């Protein structure tokens, strides 16, 4: 039996931890607590919110920071991320920089994240069906609905897209599966592009080797939503990671840098209190499994349901490979030399496959990693000149 003193000491310990967590949250930077609308408003661009309904019933939040450019610019976030990501660096973030320069900026939120966790008929809390999607459905359903809304609203004939990570993957799906959308994209600026994961470094490569096991674990434990704000893991991360010192050590040194590449000067402790309060924003377990399959099968292919089920879905025991030669939209590829996820050799492979690569740049900063493309402290020095070089070659104004 527990001694009374042990009991009292444990109680005191638990109460102190609780106090530390509560007090610590009082001292978080203001931007840790602001959502997309509040962040954009704080940095002088009051956004307009649109509700986009996809063909398969998902209700997505789309934000516009209105500007005078003739061609709208759509920013699409990566896996488990949200529109917040483009605003977290405040006045030096990409969304605000573009808006300050007069661009008509649109911020997407794909199905399942904190702003797009809604459906016409399905309840994300009760219907596992809601979570049966990956980058395939994002490219096939979400992007067309978002693009149609923007082109209808602005009366523009095409838009410029800037995407990060999974946001690029979804655009390659779009271009290969829904060919009519290629002509609606002026240019796709791909930041840390992902179509192949042949060269991902550990620990991601270990996860890739375990892909079939991870898939089974998710299935057996009925885990459909992952890293959502109200999931256990999401909740713990959002409380733990913004804590001073310990949060930085565990979440940035323990997780963010090993998976995306080490670049301490660009992700400083004070900023990580902001980014880790916003990221992750939730996704489906299938989204993660599909990426692991891409690495495991060494193929940019549709979701693998297993040999028998594949026949039902695809009339073939293997999932169809995405034809990248059908992606005819102009594509710019920007990659970090130190990106552990979207590696230089994998992006070079992608470059060979795509039909219309108009720009290719390996960032000259040797430490440039996967996250620097959205969160880097000095993006305006080492990244924006490349983005503007591409933007300037198309007549936006
Ligand atoms: C989390 O739960 C709260 C309270 O029930 C709810 O208002 C909020 O929309 C939920 N957020 C997400 C992303 O599930
Ligand atoms: C399914 O595949 C077989 C063999 O590849 C082909 O002969 C058949 O026409 C296909 N069926 C459909 C419905 O596409």
Coordinates of C-alpha atoms and ligand atoms in Angstrom, one line a residue:
X1 CA 0.0 0.0 0.0
X2 CA 1.1 3.5 -0.7
X3 CA 2.4 5.5 2.3
X4 CA 0.5 8.6 3.1
X5 CA 3.7 10.7 2.6
X6 CA 4.1 9.2 -0.9
X7 CA 0.6 10.0 -1.7
X8 CA 0.9 13.6 -0.5
X9 CA 4.2 14.0 -2.4
X10 CA 2.7 12.6 -5.6
X11 CA -0.3 15.0 -5.2
X12 CA 2.0 17.9 -4.7
X13 CA 4.1 16.9 -7.8
X14 CA 1.0 16.5 -10.0
X15 CA -0.3 19.9 -8.8
X16 CA 3.0 21.6 -9.4
X17 CA 3.3 20.1 -13.0
X18 CA -0.2 21.3 -13.6
X19 CA 0.7 24.8 -12.3
X20 CA 3.8 25.0 -14.4
X21 CA 1.8 24.1 -17.5
X22 CA -0.8 26.7 -16.7
X23 CA 1.7 29.5 -15.8
X24 CA 3.9 28.7 -18.8
X25 CA 0.9 29.1 -21.1
X26 CA 0.4 32.6 -19.7
X27 CA 3.9 33.6 -21.0
X28 CA 3.6 32.2 -24.5
X29 CA 4.1 34.6 -27.3
X30 CA 0.8 36.2 -28.4
X31 CA 0.9 34.6 -31.9
X32 CA 0.8 31.1 -30.2
X33 CA -2.9 31.7 -29.4
X34 CA -4.1 33.4 -32.6
X35 CA -5.9 31.6 -35.4
X36 CA -5.6 32.3 -39.2
X37 CA -8.1 35.2 -39.1
X38 CA -6.6 36.8 -36.0
X39 CA -3.0 36.4 -37.3
X40 CA -3.7 37.9 -40.7
X41 CA -5.7 40.7 -39.1
X42 CA -2.8 41.5 -36.6
X43 CA -0.4 41.8 -39.6
X44 CA -2.8 44.3 -41.4
X45 CA -4.6 42.0 -43.9
X46 CA -8.1 41.4 -42.8
X47 CA -9.1 38.0 -44.4
X48 CA -12.3 37.0 -46.0
X49 CA -13.4 33.4 -45.2
X50 CA -15.0 31.1 -47.9
X51 CA -16.6 27.8 -47.4
X52 CA -15.8 25.3 -50.1
X53 CA -17.8 22.1 -50.5
X54 CA -16.1 19.3 -52.3
X55 CA -17.8 16.8 -54.7
X56 CA -17.6 14.2 -51.9
X57 CA -19.1 16.5 -49.3
X58 CA -16.2 17.8 -47.3
X59 CA -16.5 21.4 -46.1
X60 CA -13.2 23.3 -46.3
X61 CA -12.2 26.7 -44.9
X62 CA -10.5 28.9 -47.5
X63 CA -9.1 32.4 -46.6
X64 CA -8.5 35.3 -48.9
X65 CA -6.2 38.2 -48.1
X66 CA -7.4 40.5 -50.9
X67 CA -4.9 42.2 -53.2
X68 CA -4.8 43.9 -56.5
X69 CA -2.8 41.3 -58.5
X70 CA -4.6 40.1 -61.7
X71 CA -3.6 36.5 -61.0
X72 CA -4.6 35.1 -57.5
X73 CA -1.9 33.1 -55.5
X74 CA -3.0 30.0 -53.7
X75 CA -0.9 28.7 -50.8
X76 CA -1.4 25.1 -49.8
X77 CA 0.1 23.7 -46.5
X78 CA 1.7 20.3 -45.9
X79 CA 0.8 17.1 -44.0
X80 CA -1.0 17.8 -40.7
X81 CA -0.6 21.5 -41.1
X82 CA -3.0 24.4 -41.7
X83 CA -3.3 27.8 -43.2
X84 CA -1.7 29.2 -40.0
X85 CA 1.6 28.0 -41.2
X86 CA 1.9 30.8 -43.8
X87 CA 1.4 33.5 -41.2
X88 CA 3.5 32.3 -38.2
X89 CA 6.5 34.4 -39.0
X90 CA 4.3 37.5 -38.8
X91 CA 5.5 40.4 -41.0
X92 CA 8.2 38.2 -42.6
X93 CA 5.9 35.2 -43.3
X94 CA 5.2 34.4 -46.9
X95 CA 1.5 35.2 -46.9
X96 CA 2.0 38.6 -45.4
X97 CA 5.0 39.4 -47.6
X98 CA 3.0 38.6 -50.7
X99 CA -0.1 40.5 -49.4
X100 CA 2.1 43.5 -48.6
X101 CA 3.3 43.5 -52.2
X102 CA -0.2 43.6 -53.5
X103 CA -0.8 39.9 -54.4
X104 CA -4.3 38.5 -54.0
X105 CA -3.4 35.7 -51.5
X106 CA -5.6 32.7 -50.8
X107 CA -4.9 30.2 -48.1
X108 CA -6.2 26.6 -48.4
X109 CA -7.1 24.2 -45.6
X110 CA -7.4 20.6 -46.7
X111 CA -9.9 18.1 -45.4
X112 CA -9.5 16.9 -41.8
X113 CA -7.4 19.7 -40.3
X114 CA -8.6 22.0 -37.6
X115 CA -10.4 24.4 -40.0
X116 CA -11.7 21.8 -42.4
X117 CA -13.0 19.1 -40.0
X118 CA -16.5 19.2 -41.4
X119 CA -18.7 17.2 -43.8
X120 CA -22.2 17.5 -45.2
X121 CA -23.2 14.1 -44.1
X122 CA -20.4 12.5 -42.1
X123 CA -19.5 13.3 -38.5
X124 CA -15.7 13.3 -38.0
X125 CA -16.2 12.2 -34.3
X126 CA -18.5 9.2 -35.2
X127 CA -17.9 8.1 -38.8
X128 CA -14.5 6.5 -39.6
X129 CA -15.5 7.0 -43.2
X130 CA -14.7 10.7 -42.8
X131 CA -11.0 9.8 -42.3
X132 CA -10.6 7.5 -45.3
X133 CA -8.5 9.9 -47.3
X134 CA -4.9 10.7 -48.2
X135 CA -3.2 13.1 -50.5
X136 CA -5.0 11.4 -53.3
X137 CA -8.5 12.7 -52.3
X138 CA -6.9 16.1 -51.4
X139 CA -5.6 16.3 -55.0
X140 CA -8.7 14.8 -56.6
X141 CA -11.5 16.6 -54.7
X142 CA -10.2 19.4 -52.4
X143 CA -7.9 21.2 -54.9
X144 CA -10.5 21.3 -57.8
X145 CA -13.1 22.7 -55.4
X146 CA -10.7 25.3 -54.0
X147 CA -9.4 26.3 -57.5
X148 CA -13.0 26.5 -58.9
X149 CA -14.0 28.8 -56.0
X150 CA -11.1 31.1 -56.5
X151 CA -11.4 31.3 -60.3
X152 CA -15.2 31.9 -60.0
X153 CA -14.8 34.6 -57.4
X154 CA -11.9 36.5 -59.1
X155 CA -13.0 35.8 -62.7
X156 CA -9.3 35.0 -63.4
X157 CA -8.6 32.2 -65.9
X158 CA -5.7 30.7 -64.0
X159 CA -4.0 31.0 -60.6
X160 CA -0.5 30.7 -59.3
X161 CA 0.0 27.9 -56.7
X162 CA 2.7 27.8 -54.0
X163 CA 2.7 24.6 -52.0
X164 CA 4.7 23.0 -49.3
X165 CA 5.4 19.3 -49.0
X166 CA 2.2 17.3 -49.1
X167 CA 0.7 20.4 -50.7
X168 CA 2.9 19.7 -53.7
X169 CA 2.1 16.0 -53.7
X170 CA -1.6 16.8 -54.0
X171 CA -0.9 19.1 -57.0
X172 CA 0.9 16.3 -58.8
X173 CA -2.1 14.1 -58.2
X174 CA -4.3 16.8 -59.6
X175 CA -2.2 17.3 -62.7
X176 CA -2.0 13.6 -63.4
X177 CA -5.6 12.5 -62.5
X178 CA -7.6 15.6 -63.6
X179 CA -5.8 16.8 -66.6
X180 CA -8.2 19.6 -67.3
X181 CA -6.8 21.5 -64.3
X182 CA -3.3 21.8 -65.7
X183 CA -4.4 24.8 -67.8
X184 CA -5.8 26.5 -64.7
X185 CA -2.4 26.6 -63.0
X186 CA -0.2 29.5 -64.2
X187 CA 2.8 27.9 -62.4
X188 CA 3.1 25.6 -59.3
X189 CA 6.0 26.7 -57.0
X190 CA 6.8 23.5 -55.1
X191 CA 8.6 24.1 -51.8
X192 CA 10.2 20.9 -50.5
X193 CA 8.4 18.7 -53.1
X194 CA 7.3 15.2 -52.3
X195 CA 6.6 12.5 -54.9
X196 CA 9.4 10.0 -54.1
X197 CA 10.7 8.9 -50.7
X198 CA 13.5 6.6 -51.9
X199 CA 16.2 8.6 -50.0
X200 CA 14.5 9.7 -46.8
X201 CA 16.9 9.5 -43.8
X202 CA 16.4 7.8 -40.5
X203 CA 14.2 7.9 -38.5
X204 CA 11.7 8.3 -41.4
X205 CA 13.4 5.5 -43.4
X206 CA 12.8 3.2 -40.4
X207 CA 9.1 4.1 -40.4
X208 CA 9.0 3.4 -44.1
X209 CA 10.4 -0.1 -43.5
X210 CA 7.7 -0.6 -40.9
X211 CA 4.9 0.7 -43.2
X212 CA 2.9 -2.6 -43.2
X213 CA 3.1 -2.9 -39.4
X214 CA 2.1 0.8 -38.8
X215 CA -0.8 0.3 -41.1
X216 CA -2.0 -2.7 -39.1
X217 CA -1.5 -0.9 -35.8
X218 CA -3.7 2.0 -37.0
X219 CA -6.3 -0.5 -38.2
X220 CA -6.4 -2.7 -35.2
X221 CA -6.5 0.2 -32.7
X222 CA -9.2 1.9 -34.9
X223 CA -7.1 5.1 -35.1
X224 CA -8.5 7.2 -37.8
X225 CA -7.7 10.8 -36.9
X226 CA -4.2 11.6 -35.9
X227 CA -2.6 14.7 -34.3
X228 CA -6.0 16.5 -34.2
X229 CA -6.4 19.2 -31.6
X230 CA -8.7 17.0 -29.5
X231 CA -6.9 13.8 -29.9
X232 CA -4.8 12.6 -27.0
X233 CA -1.5 12.9 -28.8
X234 CA -2.4 16.3 -30.3
X235 CA -3.4 17.6 -26.9
X236 CA -0.2 16.4 -25.3
X237 CA 2.0 17.9 -28.1
X238 CA 0.2 21.3 -27.9
X239 CA 0.7 21.5 -24.1
X240 CA 4.2 20.0 -24.0
X241 CA 6.0 21.5 -27.0
X242 CA 5.5 25.2 -26.3
X243 CA 7.0 24.8 -22.8
X244 CA 10.3 26.7 -22.5
X245 CA 13.5 24.6 -22.6
X246 CA 12.0 21.1 -22.1
X247 CA 9.5 21.6 -24.9
X248 CA 12.2 22.7 -27.3
X249 CA 14.5 19.9 -26.3
X250 CA 11.8 17.2 -26.7
X251 CA 9.9 18.4 -29.7
X252 CA 12.4 20.2 -31.8
X253 CA 15.6 18.3 -31.0
X254 CA 13.8 15.0 -30.4
X255 CA 11.4 15.2 -33.3
X256 CA 11.4 18.1 -35.7
X257 CA 15.1 18.2 -36.5
X258 CA 15.6 14.5 -36.8
X259 CA 12.7 14.2 -39.3
X260 CA 13.2 17.4 -41.3
X261 CA 16.9 18.1 -41.0
X262 CA 19.0 20.0 -38.3
X263 CA 18.9 23.8 -38.7
X264 CA 18.9 25.4 -35.2
X265 CA 19.5 29.0 -36.2
X266 CA 16.3 29.0 -38.3
X267 CA 14.0 27.5 -35.7
X268 CA 14.8 29.3 -32.5
X269 CA 13.2 28.5 -29.1
X270 CA 11.0 31.5 -28.9
X271 CA 9.5 30.8 -32.4
X272 CA 9.1 27.1 -31.7
X273 CA 6.7 28.2 -29.0
X274 CA 4.6 29.7 -31.7
X275 CA 4.9 27.0 -34.4
X276 CA 4.3 24.1 -31.9
X277 CA 1.1 25.7 -30.7
X278 CA -0.2 25.6 -34.2
X279 CA 1.3 22.4 -35.6
X280 CA 0.1 19.7 -35.8
X281 CA -3.4 20.6 -36.9
X282 CA -4.7 17.1 -37.5
X283 CA -4.9 14.6 -40.4
X284 CA -6.0 11.0 -41.1
X285 CA -3.9 8.0 -40.3
X286 CA -4.3 7.0 -43.9
X287 CA -2.5 10.1 -45.0
X288 CA 0.5 9.0 -43.1
X289 CA 0.2 5.4 -44.3
X290 CA -0.1 6.4 -47.9
X291 CA 3.2 8.4 -47.7
X292 CA 4.9 5.4 -46.0
X293 CA 3.6 3.2 -48.8
X294 CA 5.2 5.5 -51.4
X295 CA 8.5 5.0 -49.6
X296 CA 8.0 1.3 -49.1
X297 CA 6.9 0.5 -52.6
X298 CA 9.4 3.0 -54.1
X299 CA 6.7 4.2 -56.3
X300 CA 4.5 7.3 -56.5
X301 CA 1.2 5.3 -56.7
X302 CA -2.3 5.3 -55.5
X303 CA -3.2 3.9 -52.1
X304 CA -2.5 0.2 -51.7
X305 CA -5.5 -1.6 -50.2
X306 CA -3.9 -5.1 -50.5
X307 CA -3.8 -7.3 -53.5
X308 CA -7.4 -8.6 -53.4
X309 CA -9.0 -5.3 -52.5
X310 CA -7.0 -3.5 -55.1
X311 CA -8.8 -5.5 -57.8
X312 CA -12.1 -4.1 -56.5
X313 CA -10.8 -0.5 -56.5
X314 CA -8.5 -0.5 -59.5
X315 CA -9.2 -3.7 -61.5
X316 CA -5.6 -4.6 -60.9
X317 CA -3.8 -6.3 -58.0
X318 CA -1.3 -3.4 -57.8
X319 CA -2.3 0.3 -57.3
X320 CA -1.9 2.4 -60.4
X321 CA 1.2 4.6 -60.6
X322 CA 0.5 8.4 -61.0
X323 CA 1.6 9.4 -64.5
X324 CA 3.8 12.5 -63.8
X325 CA 4.2 13.0 -67.6
X326 CA 0.6 14.1 -67.5
X327 CA 1.4 16.9 -65.1
X328 CA 1.7 19.5 -67.8
X329 CA 1.4 22.7 -65.7
X330 CA 4.6 24.6 -65.3
X331 CA 6.4 23.5 -62.1
X332 CA 9.2 25.2 -60.1
X333 CA 11.0 22.9 -57.7
X334 CA 12.8 24.3 -54.7
X335 CA 14.6 21.9 -52.4
X336 CA 16.8 22.2 -49.3
X337 CA 20.2 20.5 -49.3
X338 CA 19.7 19.4 -45.7
X339 CA 16.0 18.2 -46.1
X340 CA 15.8 14.7 -44.6
X341 CA 12.4 14.1 -46.0
X342 CA 12.2 15.7 -49.4
X343 CA 15.8 14.9 -50.4
X344 CA 17.8 16.3 -53.3
X345 CA 18.1 12.9 -55.2
X346 CA 14.3 12.3 -54.8
X347 CA 13.5 15.7 -56.2
X348 CA 15.9 15.2 -59.0
X349 CA 14.0 12.0 -59.9
X350 CA 10.8 14.0 -59.8
X351 CA 12.3 16.6 -62.1
X352 CA 13.0 13.9 -64.7
X353 CA 9.4 12.6 -64.6
X354 CA 7.4 15.9 -64.7
X355 CA 6.4 17.2 -68.1
X356 CA 7.1 20.9 -67.6
X357 CA 9.8 21.9 -65.0
X358 CA 10.5 25.6 -65.5
X359 CA 12.8 26.2 -62.5
X360 CA 14.9 24.0 -60.3
X361 CA 16.9 25.2 -57.2
X362 CA 18.8 23.5 -54.5
X363 CA 18.9 26.1 -51.8
X364 CA 22.4 27.5 -51.4
X365 CA 22.2 27.4 -47.5
X366 CA 23.8 24.1 -46.6
X367 CA 21.5 23.7 -43.5
X368 CA 18.2 24.4 -45.4
X369 CA 15.7 21.8 -44.2
X370 CA 12.1 20.8 -44.7
X371 CA 10.6 23.3 -42.3
X372 CA 12.7 26.4 -43.4
X373 CA 10.4 26.7 -46.5
X374 CA 7.5 27.8 -44.2
X375 CA 9.0 28.7 -40.8
X376 CA 12.6 29.7 -41.5
X377 CA 13.7 32.8 -39.5
X378 CA 15.5 34.4 -42.5
X379 CA 13.3 33.1 -45.4
X380 CA 13.2 36.6 -46.8
X381 CA 17.0 36.3 -47.4
X382 CA 17.5 32.8 -48.8
X383 CA 14.0 31.7 -50.1
X384 CA 11.9 34.6 -51.2
X385 CA 14.3 35.8 -53.9
X386 CA 13.8 32.5 -55.6
X387 CA 10.0 32.6 -55.2
X388 CA 9.9 36.1 -56.6
X389 CA 12.2 35.2 -59.5
X390 CA 9.5 32.7 -60.6
X391 CA 6.6 35.0 -59.8
X392 CA 8.2 37.8 -61.7
X393 CA 8.4 35.7 -64.9
X394 CA 4.6 35.6 -65.0
X395 CA 2.5 38.8 -65.3
X396 CA 0.7 39.0 -62.0
X397 CA -0.1 42.7 -62.2
Ligands
LIG1 C1 -12.3 20.4 -30.0 O1 -13.3 20.3 -29.0 C2 -13.9 21.6 -28.8 C3 -14.9 21.4 -27.6 O2 -15.7 20.3 -27.9 C4 -14.6 22.1 -30.1 O3 -15.2 23.3 -29.9 C5 -13.6 22.2 -31.2 O4 -14.2 22.5 -32.4 C6 -12.8 20.8 -31.4 N1 -11.7 21.0 -32.3 C7 -11.3 20.1 -33.2 C8 -10.3 20.5 -34.2 O5 -11.8 19.0 -33.2
LIG2 C1 -10.0 -5.2 -66.1 O1 -8.7 -5.6 -66.5 C2 -8.8 -6.6 -67.5 C3 -7.4 -7.2 -67.7 O2 -6.4 -6.2 -67.5 C4 -9.4 -6.0 -68.8 O3 -9.5 -7.0 -69.8 C5 -10.8 -5.5 -68.4 O4 -11.4 -4.9 -69.5 C6 -10.8 -4.6 -67.2 N1 -12.1 -4.2 -66.8 C7 -12.6 -3.0 -66.6 C8 -14.0 -2.8 -66.1 O5 -11.9 -2.0 -66.8

